[in-house]
mmCIF file of C-alpha atoms and ligand atoms in Angstrom:
data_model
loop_
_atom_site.group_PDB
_atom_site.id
_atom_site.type_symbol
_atom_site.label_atom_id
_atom_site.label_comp_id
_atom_site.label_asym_id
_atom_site.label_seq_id
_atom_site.Cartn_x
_atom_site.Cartn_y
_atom_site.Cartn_z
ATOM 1 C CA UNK Z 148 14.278 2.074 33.337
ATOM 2 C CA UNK Z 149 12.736 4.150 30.803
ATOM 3 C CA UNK Z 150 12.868 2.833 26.542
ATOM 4 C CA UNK Z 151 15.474 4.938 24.693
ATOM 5 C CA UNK Z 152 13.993 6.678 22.065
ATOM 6 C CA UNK Z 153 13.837 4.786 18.491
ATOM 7 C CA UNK Z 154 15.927 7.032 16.178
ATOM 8 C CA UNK Z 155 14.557 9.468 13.199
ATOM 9 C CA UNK Z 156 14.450 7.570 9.905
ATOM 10 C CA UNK Z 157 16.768 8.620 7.856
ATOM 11 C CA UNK Z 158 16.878 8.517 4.017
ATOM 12 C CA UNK Z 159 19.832 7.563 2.408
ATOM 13 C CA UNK Z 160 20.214 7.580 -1.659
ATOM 14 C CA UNK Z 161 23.379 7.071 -2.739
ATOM 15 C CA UNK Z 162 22.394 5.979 -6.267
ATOM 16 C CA UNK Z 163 22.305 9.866 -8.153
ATOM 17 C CA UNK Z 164 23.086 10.832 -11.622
ATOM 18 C CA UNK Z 165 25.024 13.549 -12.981
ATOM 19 C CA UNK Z 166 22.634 15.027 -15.996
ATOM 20 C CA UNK Z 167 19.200 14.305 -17.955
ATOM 21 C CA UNK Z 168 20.349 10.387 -19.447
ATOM 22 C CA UNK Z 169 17.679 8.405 -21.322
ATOM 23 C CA UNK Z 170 15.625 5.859 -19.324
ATOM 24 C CA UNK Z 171 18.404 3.839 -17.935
ATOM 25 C CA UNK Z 172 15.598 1.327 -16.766
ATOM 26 C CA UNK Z 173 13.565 -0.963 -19.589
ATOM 27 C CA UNK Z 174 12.178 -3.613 -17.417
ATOM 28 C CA UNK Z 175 10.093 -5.746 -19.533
ATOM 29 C CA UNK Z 176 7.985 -6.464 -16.336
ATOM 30 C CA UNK Z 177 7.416 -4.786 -12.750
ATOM 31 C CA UNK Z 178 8.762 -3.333 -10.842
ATOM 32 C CA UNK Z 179 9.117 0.030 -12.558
ATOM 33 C CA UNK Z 180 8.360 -0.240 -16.376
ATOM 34 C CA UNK Z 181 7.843 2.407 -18.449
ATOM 35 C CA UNK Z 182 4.286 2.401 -19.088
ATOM 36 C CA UNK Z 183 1.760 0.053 -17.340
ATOM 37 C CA UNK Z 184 -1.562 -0.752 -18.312
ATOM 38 C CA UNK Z 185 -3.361 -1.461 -15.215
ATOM 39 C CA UNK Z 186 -5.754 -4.082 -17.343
ATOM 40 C CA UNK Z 187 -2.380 -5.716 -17.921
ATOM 41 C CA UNK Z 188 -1.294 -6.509 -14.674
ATOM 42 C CA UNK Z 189 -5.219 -7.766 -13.763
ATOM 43 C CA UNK Z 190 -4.949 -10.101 -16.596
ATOM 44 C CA UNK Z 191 -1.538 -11.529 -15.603
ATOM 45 C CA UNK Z 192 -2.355 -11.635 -11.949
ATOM 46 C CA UNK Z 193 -5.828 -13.446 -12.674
ATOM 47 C CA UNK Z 194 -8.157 -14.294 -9.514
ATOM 48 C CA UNK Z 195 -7.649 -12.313 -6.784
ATOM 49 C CA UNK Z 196 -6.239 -11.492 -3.903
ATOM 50 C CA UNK Z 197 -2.892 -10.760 -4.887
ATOM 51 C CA UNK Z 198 -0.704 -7.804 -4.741
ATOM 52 C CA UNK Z 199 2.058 -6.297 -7.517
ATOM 53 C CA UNK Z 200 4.328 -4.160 -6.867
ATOM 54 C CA UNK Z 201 4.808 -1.504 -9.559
ATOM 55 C CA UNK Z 202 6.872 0.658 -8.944
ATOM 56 C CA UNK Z 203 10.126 0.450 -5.809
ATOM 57 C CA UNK Z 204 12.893 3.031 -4.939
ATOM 58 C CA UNK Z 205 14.416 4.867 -2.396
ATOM 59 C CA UNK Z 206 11.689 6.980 -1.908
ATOM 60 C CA UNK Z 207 8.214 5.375 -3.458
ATOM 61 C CA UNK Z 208 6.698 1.482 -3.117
ATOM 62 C CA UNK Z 209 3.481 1.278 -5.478
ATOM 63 C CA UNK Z 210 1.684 -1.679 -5.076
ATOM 64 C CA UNK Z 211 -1.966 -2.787 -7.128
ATOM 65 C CA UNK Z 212 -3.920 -4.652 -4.522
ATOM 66 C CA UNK Z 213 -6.910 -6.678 -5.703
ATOM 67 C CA UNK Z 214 -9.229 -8.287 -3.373
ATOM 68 C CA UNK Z 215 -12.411 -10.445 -4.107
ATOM 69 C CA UNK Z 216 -15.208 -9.477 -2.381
ATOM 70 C CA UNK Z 217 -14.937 -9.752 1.813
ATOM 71 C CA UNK Z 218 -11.276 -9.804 1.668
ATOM 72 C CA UNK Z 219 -8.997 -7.271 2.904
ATOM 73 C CA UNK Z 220 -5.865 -6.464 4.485
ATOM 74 C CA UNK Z 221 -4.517 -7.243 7.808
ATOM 75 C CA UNK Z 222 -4.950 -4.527 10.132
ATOM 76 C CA UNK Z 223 -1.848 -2.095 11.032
ATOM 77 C CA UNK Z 224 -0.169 0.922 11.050
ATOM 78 C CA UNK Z 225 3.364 2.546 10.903
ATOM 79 C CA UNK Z 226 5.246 4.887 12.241
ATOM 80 C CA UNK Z 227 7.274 7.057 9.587
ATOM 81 C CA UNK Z 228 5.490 7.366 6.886
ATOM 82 C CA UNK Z 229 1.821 8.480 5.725
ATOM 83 C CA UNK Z 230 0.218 6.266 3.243
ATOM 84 C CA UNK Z 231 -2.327 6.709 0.280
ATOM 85 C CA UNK Z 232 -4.281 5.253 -1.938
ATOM 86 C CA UNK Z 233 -6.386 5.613 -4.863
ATOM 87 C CA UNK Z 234 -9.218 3.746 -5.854
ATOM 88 C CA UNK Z 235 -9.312 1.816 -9.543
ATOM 89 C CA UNK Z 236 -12.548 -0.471 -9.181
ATOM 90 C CA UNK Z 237 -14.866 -1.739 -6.698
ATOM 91 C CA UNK Z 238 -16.231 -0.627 -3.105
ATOM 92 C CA UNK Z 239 -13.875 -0.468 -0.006
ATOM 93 C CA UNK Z 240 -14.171 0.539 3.873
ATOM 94 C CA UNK Z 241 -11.241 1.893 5.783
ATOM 95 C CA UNK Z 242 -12.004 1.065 9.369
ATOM 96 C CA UNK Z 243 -9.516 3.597 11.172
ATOM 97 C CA UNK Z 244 -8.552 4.148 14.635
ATOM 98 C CA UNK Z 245 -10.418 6.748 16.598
ATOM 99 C CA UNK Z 246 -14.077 5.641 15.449
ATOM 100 C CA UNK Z 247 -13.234 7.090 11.419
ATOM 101 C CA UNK Z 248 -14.979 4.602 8.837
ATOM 102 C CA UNK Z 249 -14.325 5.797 5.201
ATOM 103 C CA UNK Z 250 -16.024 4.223 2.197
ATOM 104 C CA UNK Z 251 -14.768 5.012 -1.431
ATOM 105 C CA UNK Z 252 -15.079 3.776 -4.953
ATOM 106 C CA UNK Z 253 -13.107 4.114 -8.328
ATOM 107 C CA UNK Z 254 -11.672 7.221 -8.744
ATOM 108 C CA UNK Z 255 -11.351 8.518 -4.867
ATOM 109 C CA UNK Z 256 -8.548 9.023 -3.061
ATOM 110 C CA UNK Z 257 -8.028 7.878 0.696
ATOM 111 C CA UNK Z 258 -4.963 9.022 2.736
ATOM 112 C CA UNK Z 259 -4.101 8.080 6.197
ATOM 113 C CA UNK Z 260 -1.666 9.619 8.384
ATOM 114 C CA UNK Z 261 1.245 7.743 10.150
ATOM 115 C CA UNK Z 262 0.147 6.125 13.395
ATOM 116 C CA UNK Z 263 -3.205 5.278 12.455
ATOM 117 C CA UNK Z 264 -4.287 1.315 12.071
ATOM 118 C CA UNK Z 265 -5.914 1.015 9.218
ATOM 119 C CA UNK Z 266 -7.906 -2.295 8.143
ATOM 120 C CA UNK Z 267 -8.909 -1.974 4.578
ATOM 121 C CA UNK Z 268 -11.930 -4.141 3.379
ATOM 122 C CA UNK Z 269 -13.520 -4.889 -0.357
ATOM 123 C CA UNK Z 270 -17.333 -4.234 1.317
ATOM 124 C CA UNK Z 271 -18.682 -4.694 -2.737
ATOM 125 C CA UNK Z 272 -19.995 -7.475 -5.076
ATOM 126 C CA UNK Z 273 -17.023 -6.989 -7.504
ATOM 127 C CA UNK Z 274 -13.406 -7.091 -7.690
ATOM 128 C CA UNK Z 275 -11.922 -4.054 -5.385
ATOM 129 C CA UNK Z 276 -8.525 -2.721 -7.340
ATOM 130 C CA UNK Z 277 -6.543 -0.398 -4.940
ATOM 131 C CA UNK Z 278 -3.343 1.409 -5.709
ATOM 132 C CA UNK Z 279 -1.095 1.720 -2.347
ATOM 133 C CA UNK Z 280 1.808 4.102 -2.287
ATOM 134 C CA UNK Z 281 3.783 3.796 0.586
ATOM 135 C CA UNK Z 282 7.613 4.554 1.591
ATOM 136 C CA UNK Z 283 10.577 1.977 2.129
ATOM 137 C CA UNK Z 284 11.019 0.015 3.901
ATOM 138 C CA UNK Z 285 7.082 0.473 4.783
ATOM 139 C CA UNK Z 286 7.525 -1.554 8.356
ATOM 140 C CA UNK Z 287 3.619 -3.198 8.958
ATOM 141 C CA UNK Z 288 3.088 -2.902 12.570
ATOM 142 C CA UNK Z 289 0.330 -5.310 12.844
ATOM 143 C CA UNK Z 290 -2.539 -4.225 15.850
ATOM 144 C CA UNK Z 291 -6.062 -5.340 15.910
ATOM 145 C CA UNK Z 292 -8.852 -3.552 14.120
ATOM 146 C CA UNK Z 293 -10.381 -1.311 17.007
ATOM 147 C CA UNK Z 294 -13.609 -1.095 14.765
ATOM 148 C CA UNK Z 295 -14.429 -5.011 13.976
ATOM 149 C CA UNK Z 296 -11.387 -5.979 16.559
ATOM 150 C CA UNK Z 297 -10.112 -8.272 13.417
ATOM 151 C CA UNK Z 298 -6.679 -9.352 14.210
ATOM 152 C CA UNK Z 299 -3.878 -11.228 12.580
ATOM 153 C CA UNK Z 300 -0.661 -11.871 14.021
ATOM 154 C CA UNK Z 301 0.986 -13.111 11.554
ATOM 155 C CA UNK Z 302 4.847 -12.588 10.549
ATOM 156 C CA UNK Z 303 5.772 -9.049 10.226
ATOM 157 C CA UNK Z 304 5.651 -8.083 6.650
ATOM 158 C CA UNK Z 305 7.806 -5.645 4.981
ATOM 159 C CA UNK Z 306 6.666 -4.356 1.299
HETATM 160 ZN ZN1 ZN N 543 -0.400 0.396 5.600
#
């Protein structure tokens, strides 16, 4: 017996408007303000690790990720969705499947194409900030780190 085929995502946004309307969204805190100061949400969050998310919709999750030096995430990957990320202070090492180890700093850019386990890592003496921007609902399949072989099997997470 073969396994059926898992079906295409589909995206489904039933929440339009009609015309150009003022900002019919003031949140005073985040998800999706206005305007975010990233020093702001550093100085709420206070010792990392911890995550934010900043923005959420149909379409767009953006999540501030700080880790303390050593820390990282737990490795995965998924399966609809590229994800990307850009760089706001420290050092960190993407350990990705297929042998590919990428190191960036503040300012970079790293993107990683569906499929591909990645297990991020703050490899600096200071504070790593990363911005994530991934798509709902941004299933984590968790699989061990084929670099370090790091695992985690913890619950499923879905951010
Ligand atoms: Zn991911």
């Amino acid at each position: 017996m073969s396994t059926p085929a898992e079906p295409a995502t589909a995206l489904n946004i039933s929440d339009v408007v009609s015309g150009p309307i003022p900002p019919r969204v003031t949140n005073a805190a985040w998800p999706n303000m206005l305007h975010t100061r990233i020093h702001d949400v550093v100085e709420k969050m206070g010792p990392p690790p911890w995550s934010v998310r900043l923005i959420q919709d149909e379409r767009n999750l953006v999540t501030l990720i700080a880790n303390p030096p050593g820390s990282g995430n737990r490795p995965h990957w998924h399966k609809d969705f590229d994800e990307w990320w850009v760089i706001l202070a420290g050092r960190l090492q993407w350990e990705l499947t297929g042998g590919v180890v990428i190191e960036a700093t503040r300012d970079e850019l790293i993107w990683v194409p569906r499929g591909t386990v990645h297990h991020i890592k703050n490899i600096g003496d200071d504070l790593s900030l990363r911005m994530a921007i991934a798509m709902p609902p941004a299933v984590h399949y968790f699989h061990p780190c084929e670099q370090c072989g790091y695992t985690d099997d913890g619950p499923r997470a879905f951010w």
